[in-house]
mmCIF file with all atom_site columns, C-alpha atoms in Angstrom:
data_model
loop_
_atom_site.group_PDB
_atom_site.id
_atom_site.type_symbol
_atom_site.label_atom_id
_atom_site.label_alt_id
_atom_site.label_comp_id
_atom_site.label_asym_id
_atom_site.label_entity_id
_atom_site.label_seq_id
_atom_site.pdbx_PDB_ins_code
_atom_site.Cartn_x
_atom_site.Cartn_y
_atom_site.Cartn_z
_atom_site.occupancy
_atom_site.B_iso_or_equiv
_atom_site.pdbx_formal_charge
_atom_site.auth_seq_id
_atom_site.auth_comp_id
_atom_site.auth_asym_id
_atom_site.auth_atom_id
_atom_site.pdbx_PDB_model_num
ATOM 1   C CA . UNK V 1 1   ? 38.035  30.350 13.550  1.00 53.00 ? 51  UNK V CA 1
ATOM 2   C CA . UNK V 1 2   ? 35.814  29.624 10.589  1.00 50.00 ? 52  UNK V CA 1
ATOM 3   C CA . UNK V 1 3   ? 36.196  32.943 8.890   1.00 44.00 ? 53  UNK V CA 1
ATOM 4   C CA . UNK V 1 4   ? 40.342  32.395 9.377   1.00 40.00 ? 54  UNK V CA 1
ATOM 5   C CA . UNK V 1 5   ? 39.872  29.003 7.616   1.00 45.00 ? 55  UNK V CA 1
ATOM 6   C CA . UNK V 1 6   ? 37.531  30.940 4.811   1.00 47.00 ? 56  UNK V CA 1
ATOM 7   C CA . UNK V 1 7   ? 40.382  33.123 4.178   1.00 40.00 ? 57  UNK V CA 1
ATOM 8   C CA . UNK V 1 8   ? 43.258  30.300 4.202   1.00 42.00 ? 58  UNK V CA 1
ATOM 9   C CA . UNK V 1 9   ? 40.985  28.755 2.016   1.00 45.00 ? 59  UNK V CA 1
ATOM 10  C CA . UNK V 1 10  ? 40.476  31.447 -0.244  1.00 40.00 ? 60  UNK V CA 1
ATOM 11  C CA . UNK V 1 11  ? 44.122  32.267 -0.131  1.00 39.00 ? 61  UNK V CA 1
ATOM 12  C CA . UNK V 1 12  ? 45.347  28.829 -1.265  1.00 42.00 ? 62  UNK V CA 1
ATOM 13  C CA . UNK V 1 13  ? 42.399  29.011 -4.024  1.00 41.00 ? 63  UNK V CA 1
ATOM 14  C CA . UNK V 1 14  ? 43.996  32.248 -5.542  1.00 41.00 ? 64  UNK V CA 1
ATOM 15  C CA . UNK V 1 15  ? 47.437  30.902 -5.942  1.00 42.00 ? 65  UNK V CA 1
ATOM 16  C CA . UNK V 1 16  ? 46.357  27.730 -7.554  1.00 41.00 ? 66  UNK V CA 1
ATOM 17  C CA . UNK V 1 17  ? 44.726  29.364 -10.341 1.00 39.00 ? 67  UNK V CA 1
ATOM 18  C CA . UNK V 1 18  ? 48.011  32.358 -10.502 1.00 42.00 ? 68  UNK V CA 1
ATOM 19  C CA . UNK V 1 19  ? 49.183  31.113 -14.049 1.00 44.00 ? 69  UNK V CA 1
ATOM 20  C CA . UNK V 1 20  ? 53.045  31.062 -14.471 1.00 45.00 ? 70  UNK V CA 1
ATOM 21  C CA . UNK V 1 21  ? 53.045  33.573 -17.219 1.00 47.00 ? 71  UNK V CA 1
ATOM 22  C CA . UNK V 1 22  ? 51.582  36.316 -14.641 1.00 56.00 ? 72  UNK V CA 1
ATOM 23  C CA . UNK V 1 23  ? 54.256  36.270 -12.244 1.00 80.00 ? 73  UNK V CA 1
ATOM 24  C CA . UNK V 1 24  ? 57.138  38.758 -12.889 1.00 90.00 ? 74  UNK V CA 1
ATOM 25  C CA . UNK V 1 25  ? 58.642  37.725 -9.759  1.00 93.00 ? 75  UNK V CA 1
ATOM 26  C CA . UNK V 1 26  ? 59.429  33.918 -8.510  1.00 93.00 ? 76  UNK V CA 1
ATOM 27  C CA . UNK V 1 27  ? 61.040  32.004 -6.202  1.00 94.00 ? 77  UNK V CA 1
ATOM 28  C CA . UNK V 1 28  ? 62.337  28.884 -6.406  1.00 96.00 ? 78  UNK V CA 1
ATOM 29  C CA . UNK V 1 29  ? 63.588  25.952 -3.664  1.00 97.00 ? 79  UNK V CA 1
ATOM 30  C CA . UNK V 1 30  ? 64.922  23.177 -4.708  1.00 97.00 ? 80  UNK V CA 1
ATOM 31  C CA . UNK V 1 31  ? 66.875  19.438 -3.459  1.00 98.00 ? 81  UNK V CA 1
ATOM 32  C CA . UNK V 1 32  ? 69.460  18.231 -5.559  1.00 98.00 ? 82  UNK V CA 1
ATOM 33  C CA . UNK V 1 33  ? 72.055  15.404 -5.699  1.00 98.00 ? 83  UNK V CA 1
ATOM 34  C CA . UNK V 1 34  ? 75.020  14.961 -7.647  1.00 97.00 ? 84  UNK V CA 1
ATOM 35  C CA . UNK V 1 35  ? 78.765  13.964 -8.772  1.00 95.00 ? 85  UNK V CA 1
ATOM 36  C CA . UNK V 1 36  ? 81.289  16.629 -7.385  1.00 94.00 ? 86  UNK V CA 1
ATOM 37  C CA . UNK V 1 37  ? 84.891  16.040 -9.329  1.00 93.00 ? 87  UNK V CA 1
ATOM 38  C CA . UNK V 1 38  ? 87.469  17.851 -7.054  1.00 90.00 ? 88  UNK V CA 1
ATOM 39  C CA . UNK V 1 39  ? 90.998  18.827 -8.524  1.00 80.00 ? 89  UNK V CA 1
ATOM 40  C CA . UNK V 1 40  ? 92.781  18.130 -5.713  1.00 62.00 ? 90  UNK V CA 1
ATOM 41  C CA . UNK V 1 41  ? 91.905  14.040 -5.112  1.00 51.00 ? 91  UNK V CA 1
ATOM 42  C CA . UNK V 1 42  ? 90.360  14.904 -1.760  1.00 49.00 ? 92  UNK V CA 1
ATOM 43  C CA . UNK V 1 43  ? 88.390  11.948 -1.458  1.00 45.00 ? 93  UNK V CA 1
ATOM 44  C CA . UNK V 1 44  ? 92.369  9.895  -1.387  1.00 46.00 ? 94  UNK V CA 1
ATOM 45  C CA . UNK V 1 45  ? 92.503  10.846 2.038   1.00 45.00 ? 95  UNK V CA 1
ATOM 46  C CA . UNK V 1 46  ? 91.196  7.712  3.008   1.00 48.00 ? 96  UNK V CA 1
ATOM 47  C CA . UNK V 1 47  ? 88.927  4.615  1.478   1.00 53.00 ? 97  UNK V CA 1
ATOM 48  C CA . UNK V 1 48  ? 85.192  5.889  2.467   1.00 63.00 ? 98  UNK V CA 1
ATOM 49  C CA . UNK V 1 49  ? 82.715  2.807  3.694   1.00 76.00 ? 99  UNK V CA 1
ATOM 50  C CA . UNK V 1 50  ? 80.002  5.381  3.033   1.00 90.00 ? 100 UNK V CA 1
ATOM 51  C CA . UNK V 1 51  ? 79.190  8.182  0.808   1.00 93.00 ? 101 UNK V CA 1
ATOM 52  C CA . UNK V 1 52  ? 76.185  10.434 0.845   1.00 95.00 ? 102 UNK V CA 1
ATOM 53  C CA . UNK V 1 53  ? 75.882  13.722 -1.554  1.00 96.00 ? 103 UNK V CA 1
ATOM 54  C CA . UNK V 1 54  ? 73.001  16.498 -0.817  1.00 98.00 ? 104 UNK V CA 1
ATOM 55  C CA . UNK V 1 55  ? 72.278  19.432 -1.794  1.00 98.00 ? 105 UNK V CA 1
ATOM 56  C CA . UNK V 1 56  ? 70.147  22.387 -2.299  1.00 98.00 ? 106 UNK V CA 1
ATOM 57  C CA . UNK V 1 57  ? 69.264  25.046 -4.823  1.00 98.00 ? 107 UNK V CA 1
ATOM 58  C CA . UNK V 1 58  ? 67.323  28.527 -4.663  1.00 98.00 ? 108 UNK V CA 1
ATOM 59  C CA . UNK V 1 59  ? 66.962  31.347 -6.581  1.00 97.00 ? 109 UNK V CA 1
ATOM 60  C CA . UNK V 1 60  ? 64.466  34.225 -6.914  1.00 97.00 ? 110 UNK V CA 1
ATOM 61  C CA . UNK V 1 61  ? 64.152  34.848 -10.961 1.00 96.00 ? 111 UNK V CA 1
ATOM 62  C CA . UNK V 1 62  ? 62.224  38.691 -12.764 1.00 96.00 ? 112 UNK V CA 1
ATOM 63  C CA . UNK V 1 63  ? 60.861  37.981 -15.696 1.00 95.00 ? 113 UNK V CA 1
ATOM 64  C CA . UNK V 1 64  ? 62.440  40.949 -18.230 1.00 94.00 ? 114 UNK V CA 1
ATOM 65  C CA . UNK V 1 65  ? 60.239  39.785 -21.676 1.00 91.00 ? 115 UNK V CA 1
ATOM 66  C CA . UNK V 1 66  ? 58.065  36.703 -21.941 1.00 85.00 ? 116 UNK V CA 1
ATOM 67  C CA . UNK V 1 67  ? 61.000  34.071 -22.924 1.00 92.00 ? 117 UNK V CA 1
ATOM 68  C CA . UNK V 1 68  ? 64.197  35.629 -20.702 1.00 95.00 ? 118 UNK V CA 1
ATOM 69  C CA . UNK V 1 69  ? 64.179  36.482 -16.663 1.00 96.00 ? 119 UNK V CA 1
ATOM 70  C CA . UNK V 1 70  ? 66.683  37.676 -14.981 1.00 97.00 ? 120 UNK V CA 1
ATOM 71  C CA . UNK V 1 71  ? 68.416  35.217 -12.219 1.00 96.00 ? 121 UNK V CA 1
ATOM 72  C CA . UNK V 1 72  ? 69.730  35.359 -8.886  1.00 98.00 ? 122 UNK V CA 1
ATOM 73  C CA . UNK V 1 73  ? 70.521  32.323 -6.904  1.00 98.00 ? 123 UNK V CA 1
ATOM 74  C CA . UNK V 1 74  ? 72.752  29.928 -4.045  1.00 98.00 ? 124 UNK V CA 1
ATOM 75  C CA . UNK V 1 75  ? 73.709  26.084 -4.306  1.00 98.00 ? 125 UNK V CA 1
ATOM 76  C CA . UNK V 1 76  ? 74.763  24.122 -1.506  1.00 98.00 ? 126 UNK V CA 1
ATOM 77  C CA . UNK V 1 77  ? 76.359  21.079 -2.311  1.00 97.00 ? 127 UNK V CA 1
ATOM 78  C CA . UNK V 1 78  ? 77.705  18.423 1.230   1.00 97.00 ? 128 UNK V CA 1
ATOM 79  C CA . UNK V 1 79  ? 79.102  15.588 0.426   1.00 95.00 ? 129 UNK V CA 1
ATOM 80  C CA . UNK V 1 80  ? 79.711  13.406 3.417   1.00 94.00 ? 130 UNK V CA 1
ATOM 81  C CA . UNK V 1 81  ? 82.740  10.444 3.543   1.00 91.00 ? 131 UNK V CA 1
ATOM 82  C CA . UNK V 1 82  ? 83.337  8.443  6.262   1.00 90.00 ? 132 UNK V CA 1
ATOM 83  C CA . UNK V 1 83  ? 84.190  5.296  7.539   1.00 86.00 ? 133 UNK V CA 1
ATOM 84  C CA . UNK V 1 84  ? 84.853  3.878  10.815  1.00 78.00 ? 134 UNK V CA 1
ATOM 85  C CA . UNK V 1 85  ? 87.781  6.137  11.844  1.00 79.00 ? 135 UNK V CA 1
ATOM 86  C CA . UNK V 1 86  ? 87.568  8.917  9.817   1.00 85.00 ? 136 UNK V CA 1
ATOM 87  C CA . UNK V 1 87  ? 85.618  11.358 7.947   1.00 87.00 ? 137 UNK V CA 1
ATOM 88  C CA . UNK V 1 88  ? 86.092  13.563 4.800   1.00 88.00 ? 138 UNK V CA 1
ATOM 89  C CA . UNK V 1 89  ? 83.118  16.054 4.764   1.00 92.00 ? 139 UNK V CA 1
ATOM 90  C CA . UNK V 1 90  ? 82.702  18.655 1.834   1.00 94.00 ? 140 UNK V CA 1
ATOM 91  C CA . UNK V 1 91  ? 80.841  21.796 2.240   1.00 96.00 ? 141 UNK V CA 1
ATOM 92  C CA . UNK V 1 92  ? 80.406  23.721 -1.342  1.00 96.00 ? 142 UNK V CA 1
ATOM 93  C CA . UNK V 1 93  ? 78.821  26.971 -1.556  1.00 97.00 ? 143 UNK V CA 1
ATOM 94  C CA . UNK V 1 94  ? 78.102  29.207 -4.262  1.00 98.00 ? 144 UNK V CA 1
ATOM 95  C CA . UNK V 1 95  ? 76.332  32.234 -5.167  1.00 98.00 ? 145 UNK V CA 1
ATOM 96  C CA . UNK V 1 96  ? 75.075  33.301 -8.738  1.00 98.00 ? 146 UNK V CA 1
ATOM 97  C CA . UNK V 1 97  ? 73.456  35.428 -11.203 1.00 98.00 ? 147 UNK V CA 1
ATOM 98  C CA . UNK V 1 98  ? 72.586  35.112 -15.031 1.00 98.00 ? 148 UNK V CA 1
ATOM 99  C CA . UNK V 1 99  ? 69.710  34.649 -17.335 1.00 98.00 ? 149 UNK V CA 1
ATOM 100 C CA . UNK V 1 100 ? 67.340  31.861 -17.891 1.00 97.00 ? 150 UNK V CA 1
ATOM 101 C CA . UNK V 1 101 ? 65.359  31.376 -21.924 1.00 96.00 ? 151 UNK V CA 1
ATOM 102 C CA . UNK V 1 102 ? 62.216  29.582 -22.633 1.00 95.00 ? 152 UNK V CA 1
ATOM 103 C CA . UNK V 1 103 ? 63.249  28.526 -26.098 1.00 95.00 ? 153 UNK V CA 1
ATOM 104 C CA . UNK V 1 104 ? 59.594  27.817 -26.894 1.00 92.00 ? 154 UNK V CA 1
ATOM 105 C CA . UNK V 1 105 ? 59.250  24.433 -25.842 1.00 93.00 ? 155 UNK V CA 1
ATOM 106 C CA . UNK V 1 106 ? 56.787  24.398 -23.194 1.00 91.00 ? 156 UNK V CA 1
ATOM 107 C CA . UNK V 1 107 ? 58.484  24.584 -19.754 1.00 93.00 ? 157 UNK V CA 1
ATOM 108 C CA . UNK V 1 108 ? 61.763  23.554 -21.105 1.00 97.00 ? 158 UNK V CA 1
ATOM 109 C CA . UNK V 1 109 ? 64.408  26.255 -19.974 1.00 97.00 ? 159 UNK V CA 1
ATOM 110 C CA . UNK V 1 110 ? 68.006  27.228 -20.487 1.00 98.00 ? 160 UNK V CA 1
ATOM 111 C CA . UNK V 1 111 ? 70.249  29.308 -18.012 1.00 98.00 ? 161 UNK V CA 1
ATOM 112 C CA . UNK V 1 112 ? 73.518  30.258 -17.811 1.00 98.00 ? 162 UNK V CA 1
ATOM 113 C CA . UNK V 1 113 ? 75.428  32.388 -14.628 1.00 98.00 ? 163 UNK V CA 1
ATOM 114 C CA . UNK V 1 114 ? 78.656  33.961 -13.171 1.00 98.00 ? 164 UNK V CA 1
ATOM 115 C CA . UNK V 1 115 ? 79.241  32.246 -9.912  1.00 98.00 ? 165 UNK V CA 1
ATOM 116 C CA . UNK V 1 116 ? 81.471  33.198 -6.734  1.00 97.00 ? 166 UNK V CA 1
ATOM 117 C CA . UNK V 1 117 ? 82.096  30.574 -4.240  1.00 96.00 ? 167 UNK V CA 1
ATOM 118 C CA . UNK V 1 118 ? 84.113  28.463 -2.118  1.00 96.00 ? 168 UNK V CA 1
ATOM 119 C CA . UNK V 1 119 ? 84.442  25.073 -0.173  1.00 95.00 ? 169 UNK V CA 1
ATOM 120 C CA . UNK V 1 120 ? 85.200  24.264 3.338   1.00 94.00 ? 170 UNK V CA 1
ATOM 121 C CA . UNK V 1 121 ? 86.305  20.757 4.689   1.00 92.00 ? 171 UNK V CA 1
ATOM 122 C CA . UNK V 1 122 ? 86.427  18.736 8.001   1.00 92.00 ? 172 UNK V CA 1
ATOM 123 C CA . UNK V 1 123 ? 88.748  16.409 7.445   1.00 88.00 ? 173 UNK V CA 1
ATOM 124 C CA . UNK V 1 124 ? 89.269  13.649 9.899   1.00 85.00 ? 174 UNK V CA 1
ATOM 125 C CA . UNK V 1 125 ? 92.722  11.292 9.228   1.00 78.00 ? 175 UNK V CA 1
ATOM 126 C CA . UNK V 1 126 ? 94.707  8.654  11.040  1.00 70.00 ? 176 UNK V CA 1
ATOM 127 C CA . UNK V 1 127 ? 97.740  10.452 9.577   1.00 58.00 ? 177 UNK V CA 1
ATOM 128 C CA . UNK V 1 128 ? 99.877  11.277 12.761  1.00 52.00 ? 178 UNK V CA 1
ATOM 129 C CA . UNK V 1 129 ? 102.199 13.706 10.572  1.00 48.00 ? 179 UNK V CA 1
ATOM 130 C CA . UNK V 1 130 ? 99.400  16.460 10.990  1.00 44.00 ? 180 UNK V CA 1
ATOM 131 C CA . UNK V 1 131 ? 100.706 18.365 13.561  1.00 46.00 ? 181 UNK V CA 1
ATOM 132 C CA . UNK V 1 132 ? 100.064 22.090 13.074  1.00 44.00 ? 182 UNK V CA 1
ATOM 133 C CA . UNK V 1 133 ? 98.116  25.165 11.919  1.00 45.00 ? 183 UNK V CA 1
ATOM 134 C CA . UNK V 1 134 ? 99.285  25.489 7.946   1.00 47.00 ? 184 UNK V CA 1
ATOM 135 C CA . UNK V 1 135 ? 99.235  29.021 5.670   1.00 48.00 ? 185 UNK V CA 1
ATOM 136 C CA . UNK V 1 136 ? 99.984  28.082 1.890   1.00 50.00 ? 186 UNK V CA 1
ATOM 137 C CA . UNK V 1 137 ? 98.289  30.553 0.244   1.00 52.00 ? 187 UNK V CA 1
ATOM 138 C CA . UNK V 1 138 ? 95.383  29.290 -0.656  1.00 52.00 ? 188 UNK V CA 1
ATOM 139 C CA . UNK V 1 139 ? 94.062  26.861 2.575   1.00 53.00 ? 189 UNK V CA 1
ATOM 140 C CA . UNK V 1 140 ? 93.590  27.625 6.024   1.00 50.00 ? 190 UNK V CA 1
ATOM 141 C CA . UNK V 1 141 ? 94.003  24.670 8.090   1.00 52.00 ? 191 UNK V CA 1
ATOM 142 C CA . UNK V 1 142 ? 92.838  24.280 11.642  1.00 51.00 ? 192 UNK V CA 1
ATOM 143 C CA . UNK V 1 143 ? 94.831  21.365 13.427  1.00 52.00 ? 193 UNK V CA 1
ATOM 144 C CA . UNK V 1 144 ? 93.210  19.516 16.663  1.00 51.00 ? 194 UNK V CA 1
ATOM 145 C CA . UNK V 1 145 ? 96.331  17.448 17.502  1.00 49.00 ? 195 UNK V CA 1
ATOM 146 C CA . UNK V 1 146 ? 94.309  15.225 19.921  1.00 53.00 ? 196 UNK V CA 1
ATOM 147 C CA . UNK V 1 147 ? 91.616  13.672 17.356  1.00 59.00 ? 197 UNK V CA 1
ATOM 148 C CA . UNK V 1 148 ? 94.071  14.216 13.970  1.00 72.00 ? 198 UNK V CA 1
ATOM 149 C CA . UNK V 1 149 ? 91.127  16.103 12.680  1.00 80.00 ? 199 UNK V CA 1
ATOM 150 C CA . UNK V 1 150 ? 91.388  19.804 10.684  1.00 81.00 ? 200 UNK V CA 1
ATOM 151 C CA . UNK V 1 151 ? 89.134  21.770 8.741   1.00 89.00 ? 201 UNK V CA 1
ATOM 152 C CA . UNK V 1 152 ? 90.631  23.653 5.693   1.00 88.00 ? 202 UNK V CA 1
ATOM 153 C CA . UNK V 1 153 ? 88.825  26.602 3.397   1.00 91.00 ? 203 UNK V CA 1
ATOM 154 C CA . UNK V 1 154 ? 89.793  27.198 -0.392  1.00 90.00 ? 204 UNK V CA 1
ATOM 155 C CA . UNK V 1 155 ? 90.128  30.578 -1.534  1.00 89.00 ? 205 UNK V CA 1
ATOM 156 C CA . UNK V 1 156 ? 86.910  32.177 -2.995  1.00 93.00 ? 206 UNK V CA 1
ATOM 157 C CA . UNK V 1 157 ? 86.692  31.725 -6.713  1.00 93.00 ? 207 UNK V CA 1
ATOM 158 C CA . UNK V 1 158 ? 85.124  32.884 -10.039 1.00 95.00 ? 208 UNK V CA 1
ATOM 159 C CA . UNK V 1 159 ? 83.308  30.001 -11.577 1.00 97.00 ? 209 UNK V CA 1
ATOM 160 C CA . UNK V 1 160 ? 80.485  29.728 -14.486 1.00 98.00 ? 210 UNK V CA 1
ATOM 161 C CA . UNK V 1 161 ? 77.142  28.138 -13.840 1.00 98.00 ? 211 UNK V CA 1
ATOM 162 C CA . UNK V 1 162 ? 74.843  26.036 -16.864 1.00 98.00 ? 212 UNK V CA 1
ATOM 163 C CA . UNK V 1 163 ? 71.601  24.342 -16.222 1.00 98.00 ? 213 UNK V CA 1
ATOM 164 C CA . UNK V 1 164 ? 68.544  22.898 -18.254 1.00 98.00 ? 214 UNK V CA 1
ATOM 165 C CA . UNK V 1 165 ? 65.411  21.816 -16.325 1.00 96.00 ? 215 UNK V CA 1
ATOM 166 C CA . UNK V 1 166 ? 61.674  21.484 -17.662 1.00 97.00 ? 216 UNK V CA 1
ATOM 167 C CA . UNK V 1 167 ? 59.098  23.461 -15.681 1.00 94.00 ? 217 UNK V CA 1
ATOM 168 C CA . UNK V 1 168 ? 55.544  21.786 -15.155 1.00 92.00 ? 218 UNK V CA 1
ATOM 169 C CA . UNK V 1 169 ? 54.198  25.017 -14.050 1.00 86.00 ? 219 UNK V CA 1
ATOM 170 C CA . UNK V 1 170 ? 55.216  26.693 -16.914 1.00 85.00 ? 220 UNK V CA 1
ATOM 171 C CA . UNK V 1 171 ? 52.076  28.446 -18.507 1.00 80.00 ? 221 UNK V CA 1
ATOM 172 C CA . UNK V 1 172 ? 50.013  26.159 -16.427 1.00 77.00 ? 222 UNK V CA 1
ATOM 173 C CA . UNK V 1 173 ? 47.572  27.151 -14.097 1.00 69.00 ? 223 UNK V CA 1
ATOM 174 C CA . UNK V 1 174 ? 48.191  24.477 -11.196 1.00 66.00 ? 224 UNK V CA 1
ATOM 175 C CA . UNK V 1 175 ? 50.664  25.610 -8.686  1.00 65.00 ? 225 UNK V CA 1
ATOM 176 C CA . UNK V 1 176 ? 53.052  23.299 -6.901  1.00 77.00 ? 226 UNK V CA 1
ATOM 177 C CA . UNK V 1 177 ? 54.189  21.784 -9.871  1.00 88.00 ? 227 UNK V CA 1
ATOM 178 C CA . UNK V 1 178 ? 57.849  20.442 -9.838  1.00 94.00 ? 228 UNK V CA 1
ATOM 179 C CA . UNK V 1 179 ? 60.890  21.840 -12.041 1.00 96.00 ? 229 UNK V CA 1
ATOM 180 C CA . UNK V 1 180 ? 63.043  18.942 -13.040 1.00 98.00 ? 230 UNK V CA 1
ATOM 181 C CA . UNK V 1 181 ? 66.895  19.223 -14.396 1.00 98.00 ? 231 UNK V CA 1
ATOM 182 C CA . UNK V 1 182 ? 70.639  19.433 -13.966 1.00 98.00 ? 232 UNK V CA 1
ATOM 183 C CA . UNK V 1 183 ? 73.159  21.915 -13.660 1.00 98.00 ? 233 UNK V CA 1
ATOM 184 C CA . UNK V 1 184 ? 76.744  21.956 -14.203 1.00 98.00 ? 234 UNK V CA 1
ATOM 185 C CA . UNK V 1 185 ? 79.177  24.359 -12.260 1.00 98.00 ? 235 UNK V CA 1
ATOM 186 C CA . UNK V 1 186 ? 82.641  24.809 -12.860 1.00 97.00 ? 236 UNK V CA 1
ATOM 187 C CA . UNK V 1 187 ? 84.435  26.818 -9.768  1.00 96.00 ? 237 UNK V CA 1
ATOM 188 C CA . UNK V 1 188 ? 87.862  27.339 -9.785  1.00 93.00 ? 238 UNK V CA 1
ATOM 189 C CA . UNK V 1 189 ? 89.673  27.100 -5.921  1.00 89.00 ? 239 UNK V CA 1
ATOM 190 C CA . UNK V 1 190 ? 93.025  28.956 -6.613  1.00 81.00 ? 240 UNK V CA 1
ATOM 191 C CA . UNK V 1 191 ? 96.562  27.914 -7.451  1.00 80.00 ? 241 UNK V CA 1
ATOM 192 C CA . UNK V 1 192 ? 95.200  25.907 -10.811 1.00 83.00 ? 242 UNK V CA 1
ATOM 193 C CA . UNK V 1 193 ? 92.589  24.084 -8.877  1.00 86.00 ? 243 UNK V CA 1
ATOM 194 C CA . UNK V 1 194 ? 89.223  24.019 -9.911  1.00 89.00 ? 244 UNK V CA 1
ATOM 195 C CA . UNK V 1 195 ? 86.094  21.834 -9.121  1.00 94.00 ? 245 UNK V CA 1
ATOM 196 C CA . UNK V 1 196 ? 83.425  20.315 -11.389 1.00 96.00 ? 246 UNK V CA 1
ATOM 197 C CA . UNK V 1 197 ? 79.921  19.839 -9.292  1.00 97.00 ? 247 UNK V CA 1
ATOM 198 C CA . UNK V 1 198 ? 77.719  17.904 -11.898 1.00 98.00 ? 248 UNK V CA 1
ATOM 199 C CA . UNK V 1 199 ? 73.823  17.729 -9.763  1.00 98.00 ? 249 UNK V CA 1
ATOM 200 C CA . UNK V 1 200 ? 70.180  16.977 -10.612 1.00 98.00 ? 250 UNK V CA 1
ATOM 201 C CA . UNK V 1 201 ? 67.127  18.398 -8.869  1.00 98.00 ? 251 UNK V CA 1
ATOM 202 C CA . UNK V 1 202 ? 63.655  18.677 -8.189  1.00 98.00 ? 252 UNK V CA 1
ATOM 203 C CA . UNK V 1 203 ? 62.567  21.911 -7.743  1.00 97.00 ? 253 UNK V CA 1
ATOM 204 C CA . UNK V 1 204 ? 59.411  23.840 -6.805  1.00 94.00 ? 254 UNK V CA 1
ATOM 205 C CA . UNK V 1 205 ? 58.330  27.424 -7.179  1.00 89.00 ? 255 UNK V CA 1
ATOM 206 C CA . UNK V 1 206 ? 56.200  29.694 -4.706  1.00 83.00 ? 256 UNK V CA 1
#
């Protein structure tokens, strides 16, 4: 037992002093929150009592030259609406890759990806009219006649990803520093829809 804890010990004591600038390859995990502006008013279903938005970010980065790594990440953005007889839930995922510059400013860091993704609702409504399963094209609706409830998919979609965040750890040799910033994503959902997921986040890199 005491030599295990001599080697945790000495573990944990070689990745605190692992600089930033040494690793070619990183991973990063990260909790965001945010703003997400649908094109189709989804949120008009019904006046929400309560809102709650939550996400998460993660990506595993190679560093190419000193300034510039190559990127390859997820976001998951829920954004939960509800009141006391219904619910409008939104489930956003993406996937992503692009590049990410150290313009020279300490951790300060610039990134910019292609993204592929879609979003899935659960959409409970007192709206009796709902009465069947609906193809348009573009969403798949599941009807459950009893509760007036349905969940509905957009089509996947090619988007564009942008974020700035400053990176404590950057070039320093304590680990478990935080990442702070914000991304934008733009992901368009088919037939001239598009959403805009605006998000901030703390982020931390292993």
């Amino acid at each position: 037992m005491k030599k295990l804890l001599i080697l945790f010990a000495f573990l944990f004591a070689s990745i605190s002093v692992w600089s930033e600038q040494d690793k070619i390859l990183k991973y990063d995990f990260g909790i965001s929150t945010g703003i997400p502006v649908y094109s189709r008013n989804d949120e008009s279903v019904f006046t929400e009592e309560s809102r709650v938005i939550i996400g998460t970010t993660a990506d595993v980065s190679l560093q190419l030259i000193k300034p510039l790594r190559f990127l390859v990440g997820t976001d998951v953005c829920a954004d939960f609406m509800w009141n006391s007889d219904e619910h409008n839930y939104h489930l956003d995922y993406s996937f992503w890759s692009g590049i990410k510059f150290f313009p020279g400013f300490g951790g300060l860091n610039l990134s910019i990806a292609y993204a592929l993704g879609s979003r899935t609702d659960f959409i409970k409504t007192c709206d009796k009219s709902i009465e069947s399963f609906e193809y348009n094209g573009n969403l798949y609706h599941y009807i459950n006649k009893e509760t007036d409830s349905y969940i509905e998919s957009t089509a996947w979609g090619n988007g564009f990803r942008i974020s700035i965040d400053y990176d404590f750890s950057y070039e320093n040799k304590l680990m478990f520093l935080p990442a702070l910033g914000g991304y934008y994503r733009c992901m368009p959902r088919g037939n001239n829809n598009w959403d805009n997921i605006f998000a901030v986040y703390v982020s931390f890199s292993f």
